[in-house]
Short mmCIF file of C-alpha atoms and ligand atoms in Angstrom, two decimals:
data_model
loop_
_atom_site.label_atom_id
_atom_site.label_comp_id
_atom_site.label_asym_id
_atom_site.label_seq_id
_atom_site.Cartn_x
_atom_site.Cartn_y
_atom_site.Cartn_z
CA MET A 1 -62.59 -66.07 -118.39
CA THR A 2 -60.07 -68.28 -120.51
CA SER A 3 -57.57 -70.01 -118.31
CA LEU A 4 -53.88 -69.19 -119.23
CA ASP A 5 -53.14 -73.25 -120.17
CA ALA A 6 -55.67 -72.78 -123.05
CA LEU A 7 -53.25 -70.35 -124.16
CA GLU A 8 -50.56 -73.13 -124.49
CA PRO A 9 -47.43 -71.22 -123.35
CA ARG A 10 -44.00 -72.83 -124.42
CA LEU A 11 -42.83 -73.58 -121.26
CA PRO A 12 -39.97 -74.40 -120.16
CA SER A 13 -39.10 -72.01 -123.10
CA PRO A 14 -36.40 -73.12 -125.20
CA LEU A 15 -32.29 -72.67 -124.80
CA ARG A 16 -30.16 -72.57 -127.41
CA GLU A 17 -26.18 -72.22 -127.81
CA VAL A 18 -25.55 -69.33 -130.85
CA PRO A 19 -22.01 -69.56 -132.38
CA ASP A 20 -20.29 -66.02 -131.94
CA ASP A 21 -16.64 -65.31 -132.21
CA ARG A 22 -16.88 -62.52 -130.18
CA PHE A 23 -17.46 -64.66 -127.06
CA ALA A 24 -15.90 -68.05 -128.65
CA ARG A 25 -12.55 -65.91 -128.40
CA HIS A 26 -12.62 -65.63 -124.62
CA GLY A 27 -13.55 -69.21 -124.08
CA VAL A 28 -17.07 -68.10 -123.16
CA ARG A 29 -20.15 -70.02 -124.22
CA LEU A 30 -23.33 -67.87 -125.19
CA PHE A 31 -26.79 -69.28 -125.12
CA LEU A 32 -30.11 -67.56 -125.54
CA LYS A 33 -33.02 -68.48 -123.11
CA ARG A 34 -35.90 -67.88 -125.51
CA ASP A 35 -38.90 -66.57 -123.48
CA ASP A 36 -39.54 -64.44 -126.33
CA LEU A 37 -40.99 -67.76 -127.95
CA ILE A 38 -43.24 -68.34 -124.68
CA HIS A 39 -46.35 -66.86 -126.60
CA PRO A 40 -46.65 -64.60 -129.55
CA GLU A 41 -48.38 -61.89 -127.98
CA LEU A 42 -47.71 -62.35 -124.07
CA VAL A 43 -44.45 -62.49 -124.64
CA GLY A 44 -41.45 -62.97 -122.00
CA ASN A 45 -40.67 -62.06 -118.55
CA LYS A 46 -44.16 -60.38 -119.35
CA TRP A 47 -45.65 -63.61 -119.36
CA ARG A 48 -44.39 -64.78 -116.09
CA LYS A 49 -44.88 -61.94 -114.20
CA LEU A 50 -48.57 -61.70 -115.35
CA ALA A 51 -49.98 -65.08 -115.18
CA PRO A 52 -50.02 -65.04 -111.34
CA ASN A 53 -51.54 -61.59 -111.31
CA LEU A 54 -54.36 -62.79 -113.77
CA THR A 55 -54.74 -66.19 -111.80
CA ALA A 56 -55.16 -64.06 -108.33
CA ALA A 57 -57.41 -61.53 -110.01
CA ALA A 58 -59.65 -64.29 -110.87
CA GLY A 59 -61.34 -62.21 -113.52
CA ARG A 60 -62.07 -58.99 -111.56
CA PRO A 61 -61.12 -56.15 -113.75
CA ILE A 62 -57.12 -55.45 -114.18
CA VAL A 63 -55.73 -51.52 -113.32
CA THR A 64 -52.33 -51.34 -114.20
CA PHE A 65 -49.87 -48.12 -114.99
CA GLY A 66 -47.66 -47.19 -117.40
CA GLY A 67 -45.90 -44.46 -119.44
CA ALA A 68 -46.47 -44.01 -123.26
CA TYR A 69 -43.77 -46.91 -124.33
CA SER A 70 -44.18 -49.58 -121.69
CA ASN A 71 -44.25 -53.12 -122.91
CA HIS A 72 -46.08 -53.76 -119.40
CA LEU A 73 -49.42 -52.00 -120.63
CA ARG A 74 -49.01 -53.50 -123.74
CA ALA A 75 -48.73 -57.25 -122.32
CA THR A 76 -51.42 -56.57 -119.78
CA ALA A 77 -53.87 -55.24 -122.72
CA ALA A 78 -53.24 -58.75 -124.73
CA ALA A 79 -53.74 -60.60 -121.72
CA GLY A 80 -57.30 -59.09 -121.34
CA ARG A 81 -58.05 -59.92 -125.07
CA LEU A 82 -57.09 -63.62 -124.90
CA LEU A 83 -58.66 -64.38 -121.69
CA GLY A 84 -61.90 -61.86 -121.33
CA VAL A 85 -60.71 -59.71 -118.86
CA PRO A 86 -61.14 -55.89 -118.64
CA THR A 87 -58.34 -53.86 -118.65
CA VAL A 88 -57.69 -50.24 -117.69
CA GLY A 89 -54.11 -48.64 -118.36
CA VAL A 90 -53.45 -45.63 -116.15
CA VAL A 91 -51.20 -43.77 -118.50
CA ARG A 92 -48.95 -40.81 -117.11
CA GLY A 93 -49.53 -37.77 -119.15
CA GLN A 94 -52.70 -36.11 -119.25
CA GLU A 95 -51.72 -33.84 -122.25
CA LEU A 96 -51.55 -36.94 -124.12
CA ALA A 97 -55.66 -36.97 -124.12
CA GLY A 98 -57.24 -36.41 -127.12
CA ARG A 99 -53.98 -36.62 -129.25
CA PRO A 100 -53.72 -39.49 -131.65
CA LEU A 101 -52.03 -42.55 -129.58
CA ASN A 102 -48.80 -43.85 -130.76
CA PRO A 103 -48.13 -47.28 -131.52
CA VAL A 104 -48.00 -48.61 -128.45
CA LEU A 105 -50.72 -47.70 -126.80
CA ALA A 106 -52.94 -47.63 -130.09
CA ARG A 107 -52.07 -51.42 -129.43
CA CYS A 108 -53.18 -51.16 -126.44
CA ALA A 109 -56.84 -49.98 -127.12
CA ALA A 110 -57.22 -52.04 -129.64
CA ASP A 111 -56.65 -55.26 -127.62
CA GLY A 112 -59.67 -53.21 -125.11
CA MET A 113 -57.55 -51.94 -122.24
CA ARG A 114 -59.75 -48.49 -121.45
CA LEU A 115 -56.63 -45.86 -121.39
CA HIS A 116 -56.89 -43.12 -118.83
CA PHE A 117 -54.61 -40.51 -118.67
CA VAL A 118 -53.64 -38.69 -115.26
CA ASP A 119 -51.16 -36.23 -114.75
CA ARG A 120 -47.62 -36.47 -113.67
CA SER A 121 -47.75 -35.24 -110.26
CA THR A 122 -50.77 -37.65 -109.89
CA TYR A 123 -49.09 -40.40 -111.74
CA ARG A 124 -46.05 -39.96 -109.01
CA ARG A 125 -48.39 -40.67 -105.95
CA LYS A 126 -50.32 -43.43 -107.56
CA ALA A 127 -49.24 -45.84 -104.54
CA GLU A 128 -50.88 -43.78 -101.90
CA PRO A 129 -53.99 -45.28 -101.15
CA ASP A 130 -56.11 -42.22 -101.16
CA ILE A 131 -55.01 -41.00 -104.25
CA LEU A 132 -55.35 -44.78 -105.38
CA ALA A 133 -58.44 -44.64 -104.72
CA ALA A 134 -59.58 -41.56 -106.68
CA VAL A 135 -57.94 -42.93 -109.57
CA LEU A 136 -59.58 -46.30 -109.40
CA GLY A 137 -62.88 -44.05 -109.26
CA SER A 138 -62.98 -41.76 -111.87
CA ALA A 139 -61.69 -44.89 -114.15
CA GLY A 140 -65.00 -46.46 -113.16
CA VAL A 141 -63.50 -49.89 -111.64
CA PRO A 142 -63.49 -49.35 -107.48
CA ASP A 143 -63.30 -52.84 -107.18
CA ALA A 144 -60.53 -53.58 -109.68
CA TYR A 145 -57.26 -55.97 -109.01
CA VAL A 146 -54.49 -53.39 -108.84
CA VAL A 147 -51.02 -54.32 -110.79
CA PRO A 148 -48.29 -51.83 -110.17
CA GLU A 149 -46.49 -49.70 -112.98
CA GLY A 150 -44.16 -52.36 -114.64
CA GLY A 151 -46.03 -55.42 -113.30
CA SER A 152 -43.60 -56.09 -110.48
CA ASN A 153 -45.29 -57.05 -107.16
CA ALA A 154 -44.54 -60.31 -104.60
CA ALA A 155 -46.43 -62.40 -107.00
CA ALA A 156 -44.37 -61.58 -109.93
CA VAL A 157 -41.20 -61.95 -108.19
CA ARG A 158 -42.48 -65.57 -107.36
CA GLY A 159 -43.67 -66.04 -111.35
CA CYS A 160 -40.05 -65.53 -112.23
CA LEU A 161 -38.65 -68.04 -109.75
CA ALA A 162 -39.89 -70.62 -112.58
CA LEU A 163 -37.09 -68.61 -115.12
CA GLY A 164 -34.15 -69.78 -112.85
CA ALA A 165 -35.48 -73.28 -112.22
CA GLU A 166 -35.28 -73.81 -115.57
CA LEU A 167 -31.81 -72.66 -116.01
CA ARG A 168 -30.38 -75.04 -113.08
CA GLY A 169 -27.37 -76.93 -114.15
CA ARG A 170 -27.14 -74.85 -117.42
CA ALA A 171 -24.92 -72.17 -117.16
CA ASP A 172 -22.66 -70.40 -114.94
CA VAL A 173 -24.01 -67.01 -115.28
CA VAL A 174 -27.58 -66.02 -116.15
CA ALA A 175 -27.78 -62.39 -117.50
CA VAL A 176 -30.96 -59.95 -118.04
CA ALA A 177 -32.23 -56.63 -118.92
CA CYS A 178 -33.95 -55.04 -115.86
CA GLY A 179 -36.44 -52.56 -115.94
CA THR A 180 -38.29 -52.41 -112.36
CA GLY A 181 -35.75 -55.58 -111.46
CA GLY A 182 -38.71 -57.91 -111.16
CA THR A 183 -37.50 -60.40 -113.12
CA LEU A 184 -33.85 -60.98 -112.18
CA ALA A 185 -35.39 -60.76 -108.49
CA GLY A 186 -37.08 -63.95 -108.98
CA LEU A 187 -34.99 -65.51 -111.53
CA ALA A 188 -31.96 -64.95 -109.21
CA ALA A 189 -33.80 -67.15 -106.34
CA GLY A 190 -34.28 -69.66 -108.46
CA LEU A 191 -31.45 -70.75 -109.66
CA GLY A 192 -29.20 -73.55 -108.39
CA PRO A 193 -25.95 -73.22 -106.22
CA GLY A 194 -22.94 -72.15 -107.80
CA GLN A 195 -24.73 -70.04 -110.50
CA ARG A 196 -25.28 -66.48 -110.55
CA ALA A 197 -27.67 -63.69 -111.65
CA LEU A 198 -26.40 -60.51 -113.81
CA GLY A 199 -28.59 -57.71 -114.39
CA ILE A 200 -28.02 -54.87 -116.86
CA PRO A 201 -30.42 -51.83 -116.07
CA VAL A 202 -31.66 -50.04 -118.31
CA LEU A 203 -32.82 -46.80 -116.61
CA LYS A 204 -30.55 -44.44 -115.42
CA GLY A 205 -30.21 -43.92 -111.56
CA GLY A 206 -28.39 -46.17 -109.51
CA PHE A 207 -31.50 -46.95 -107.42
CA LEU A 208 -32.14 -50.92 -108.60
CA ALA A 209 -30.26 -52.96 -106.06
CA ASP A 210 -32.27 -51.53 -103.17
CA GLU A 211 -35.40 -52.21 -105.20
CA ILE A 212 -34.69 -55.78 -105.74
CA ARG A 213 -33.68 -56.19 -102.47
CA ARG A 214 -36.96 -54.79 -101.47
CA LEU A 215 -38.77 -57.27 -103.89
CA GLN A 216 -37.31 -60.41 -102.58
CA GLY A 217 -37.86 -59.12 -99.40
CA ALA A 218 -41.65 -58.67 -100.14
CA ALA A 219 -41.91 -62.10 -102.36
CA PHE A 220 -39.74 -64.60 -100.07
CA GLY A 221 -38.86 -62.75 -96.43
CA GLY A 222 -35.42 -61.65 -97.53
CA ARG A 223 -32.60 -61.69 -99.93
CA ARG A 224 -32.13 -65.08 -102.09
CA GLY A 225 -29.55 -66.17 -104.33
CA SER A 226 -26.71 -64.66 -105.80
CA TRP A 227 -27.16 -61.42 -107.95
CA SER A 228 -25.11 -58.58 -109.14
CA LEU A 229 -25.82 -55.46 -111.17
CA ASP A 230 -23.90 -53.55 -113.93
CA GLU A 231 -25.12 -49.99 -114.38
CA ARG A 232 -22.82 -49.26 -117.01
CA PHE A 233 -25.25 -50.40 -120.30
CA HIS A 234 -28.39 -47.82 -119.89
CA PHE A 235 -27.40 -45.66 -123.06
CA GLY A 236 -28.51 -42.55 -121.28
CA GLY A 237 -31.46 -43.88 -119.81
CA TYR A 238 -34.86 -46.07 -120.59
CA ALA A 239 -36.26 -45.80 -124.13
CA ARG A 240 -33.05 -43.86 -125.33
CA VAL A 241 -31.57 -46.25 -128.35
CA PRO A 242 -28.67 -44.33 -129.95
CA ALA A 243 -27.23 -45.38 -133.27
CA LEU A 244 -24.78 -47.26 -132.07
CA LEU A 245 -27.05 -49.49 -130.10
CA ASP A 246 -29.41 -49.81 -133.32
CA ALA A 247 -26.08 -51.03 -135.16
CA PHE A 248 -25.54 -53.53 -132.65
CA ALA A 249 -29.01 -55.10 -132.63
CA GLU A 250 -29.04 -54.90 -136.39
CA ASP A 251 -25.95 -56.74 -136.65
CA PHE A 252 -26.57 -59.15 -133.98
CA GLU A 253 -30.01 -59.89 -135.64
CA GLU A 254 -28.21 -60.96 -139.05
CA ARG A 255 -25.37 -62.90 -136.91
CA HIS A 256 -27.96 -64.94 -135.19
CA ARG A 257 -31.34 -64.72 -136.75
CA LEU A 258 -33.21 -62.98 -133.62
CA PRO A 259 -35.00 -60.26 -133.65
CA VAL A 260 -33.48 -57.99 -130.98
CA GLU A 261 -36.46 -56.06 -128.77
CA ARG A 262 -34.36 -52.56 -128.47
CA LEU A 263 -35.13 -50.81 -125.10
CA TYR A 264 -34.36 -53.92 -122.90
CA VAL A 265 -32.68 -56.80 -124.81
CA ALA A 266 -30.56 -54.59 -126.98
CA LYS A 267 -28.62 -53.44 -123.73
CA LEU A 268 -28.19 -56.72 -122.55
CA LEU A 269 -26.42 -58.24 -125.37
CA TYR A 270 -23.98 -55.13 -125.94
CA GLY A 271 -23.64 -55.17 -122.29
CA LEU A 272 -22.48 -59.09 -122.57
CA VAL A 273 -20.38 -58.65 -125.32
CA ALA A 274 -18.48 -55.79 -123.67
CA LEU A 275 -17.70 -57.89 -120.31
CA THR A 276 -16.86 -60.38 -122.24
CA GLU A 277 -14.18 -58.30 -124.29
CA GLU A 278 -12.90 -57.05 -120.59
CA GLY A 279 -12.38 -60.55 -119.46
CA ALA A 280 -14.79 -60.37 -117.01
CA PHE A 281 -15.78 -64.19 -117.57
CA PRO A 282 -13.17 -66.83 -116.88
CA ARG A 283 -12.58 -69.13 -119.93
CA GLY A 284 -15.00 -72.01 -119.65
CA THR A 285 -17.83 -69.80 -118.44
CA VAL A 286 -21.06 -70.67 -119.86
CA LEU A 287 -23.32 -67.56 -120.13
CA ALA A 288 -27.33 -67.48 -120.86
CA ALA A 289 -28.86 -64.38 -121.74
CA VAL A 290 -32.26 -63.95 -121.35
CA ILE A 291 -34.14 -63.11 -124.22
CA THR A 292 -37.32 -61.03 -122.07
CA GLY A 293 -39.18 -59.91 -125.08
CA ARG A 294 -39.66 -58.70 -129.12
CA PRO A 295 -39.14 -55.93 -130.89
CA PHE A 296 -42.61 -53.66 -131.00
CA PRO A 297 -43.78 -52.54 -133.57
CA PRO A 298 -42.48 -55.89 -135.37
CA SER A 299 -39.44 -54.05 -137.80
CA ARG A 300 -40.27 -56.52 -140.81
CA PRO A 301 -42.85 -59.29 -141.54
CA PRO A 302 -43.68 -62.25 -139.76
CA ARG A 303 -40.99 -65.04 -140.43
CA SER A 304 -41.60 -68.28 -140.37
CA GLY A 305 -40.78 -71.99 -141.44
CA PRO A 306 -38.35 -74.97 -141.27
CA GLY A 307 -35.45 -73.50 -139.48
CA THR A 308 -36.71 -70.00 -138.10
CA ASP A 309 -38.28 -69.67 -134.99
CA GLN A 310 -41.58 -68.14 -135.61
CA VAL A 311 -42.39 -64.51 -135.05
CA ALA A 312 -46.14 -63.85 -135.18
CA SER A 313 -47.55 -60.61 -135.06
CA ARG A 314 -51.23 -60.25 -135.16
C1 PLP B 401 -40.43 -55.50 -118.85
C2 PLP B 401 -39.12 -55.88 -119.60
C3 PLP B 401 -38.25 -56.18 -118.66
C4 PLP B 401 -38.13 -55.73 -117.54
O1 PLP B 401 -38.60 -56.51 -116.70
P1 PLP B 401 -38.26 -56.02 -115.02
O2 PLP B 401 -38.91 -57.02 -114.08
O3 PLP B 401 -39.36 -54.84 -115.12
O4 PLP B 401 -36.83 -55.72 -114.66
C5 PLP B 401 -37.13 -56.94 -119.86
N1 PLP B 401 -36.96 -56.90 -121.12
C6 PLP B 401 -38.35 -56.66 -121.54
C7 PLP B 401 -38.38 -56.87 -123.52
C8 PLP B 401 -39.16 -56.24 -120.95
O5 PLP B 401 -40.28 -55.97 -121.94
#
């Protein structure tokens, strides 16, 4: 098995200030924490969350779970190829078996992930020990290392401590988009005194605060750091990208030459503009937005060269 260090992650990830009137006129400075540049394929918070799990798996096959548009499945598949570790993706939706794969699942398969489709009721019950054992058995990997859906377990949350630590003394508020909340749970714990983390959930539901408390309990034995959620910017739920949000993201890409991932990062940035316009941040606030990923499939050919951040897409 290839070691993670051999993949030469760019850590700490770059932090850069971007000039943006929508913030400047309220006396707020905006910084982008470029976790999307950590590795061209094992991008962003997925690196931070998967790295400790890959170490713990110690070369055993990795089984994980996701829906048909899961960034986490795609990152796990890429990790498997890069490190020479077998991966199995348990995908929600028996009806998808035998159909042409969507771009996300096609990419997973091309990276060598074995896809195992299960019906929705089995999928819902995947955390129950007997159901899990049956799924692992029928996938032919009874001794696999299991990473939960979305990749958030205690090891993953601890892996995100470094994100907070890299930002100590560099910002007053650090904002991140949330799916499972694992990244926010670790980030908040890693920040220094006087700093706070702000999560923008991309799923509808209002259940996330409890889940983040649970994850911090599992990872650290209790609540850590200062964090809060603003639940207003999910735009209808996971993977919903209405035209308004898409136009906002395109405009942001042009202003700042940043490829804006639509499912998470666009909602985060939209929320930060809206909050700033509402006066949520006092003048003088230094705000850092964590850029947790990049668009998939890439919407444009790879750019590189002087003055641009490299956006590889192989
Ligand atoms: C997976 C993902 C997230 C969500 O991370 P959680 O730890 O599940 O909250 C945020 N942004 C991007 C781009 C992601 O792929």
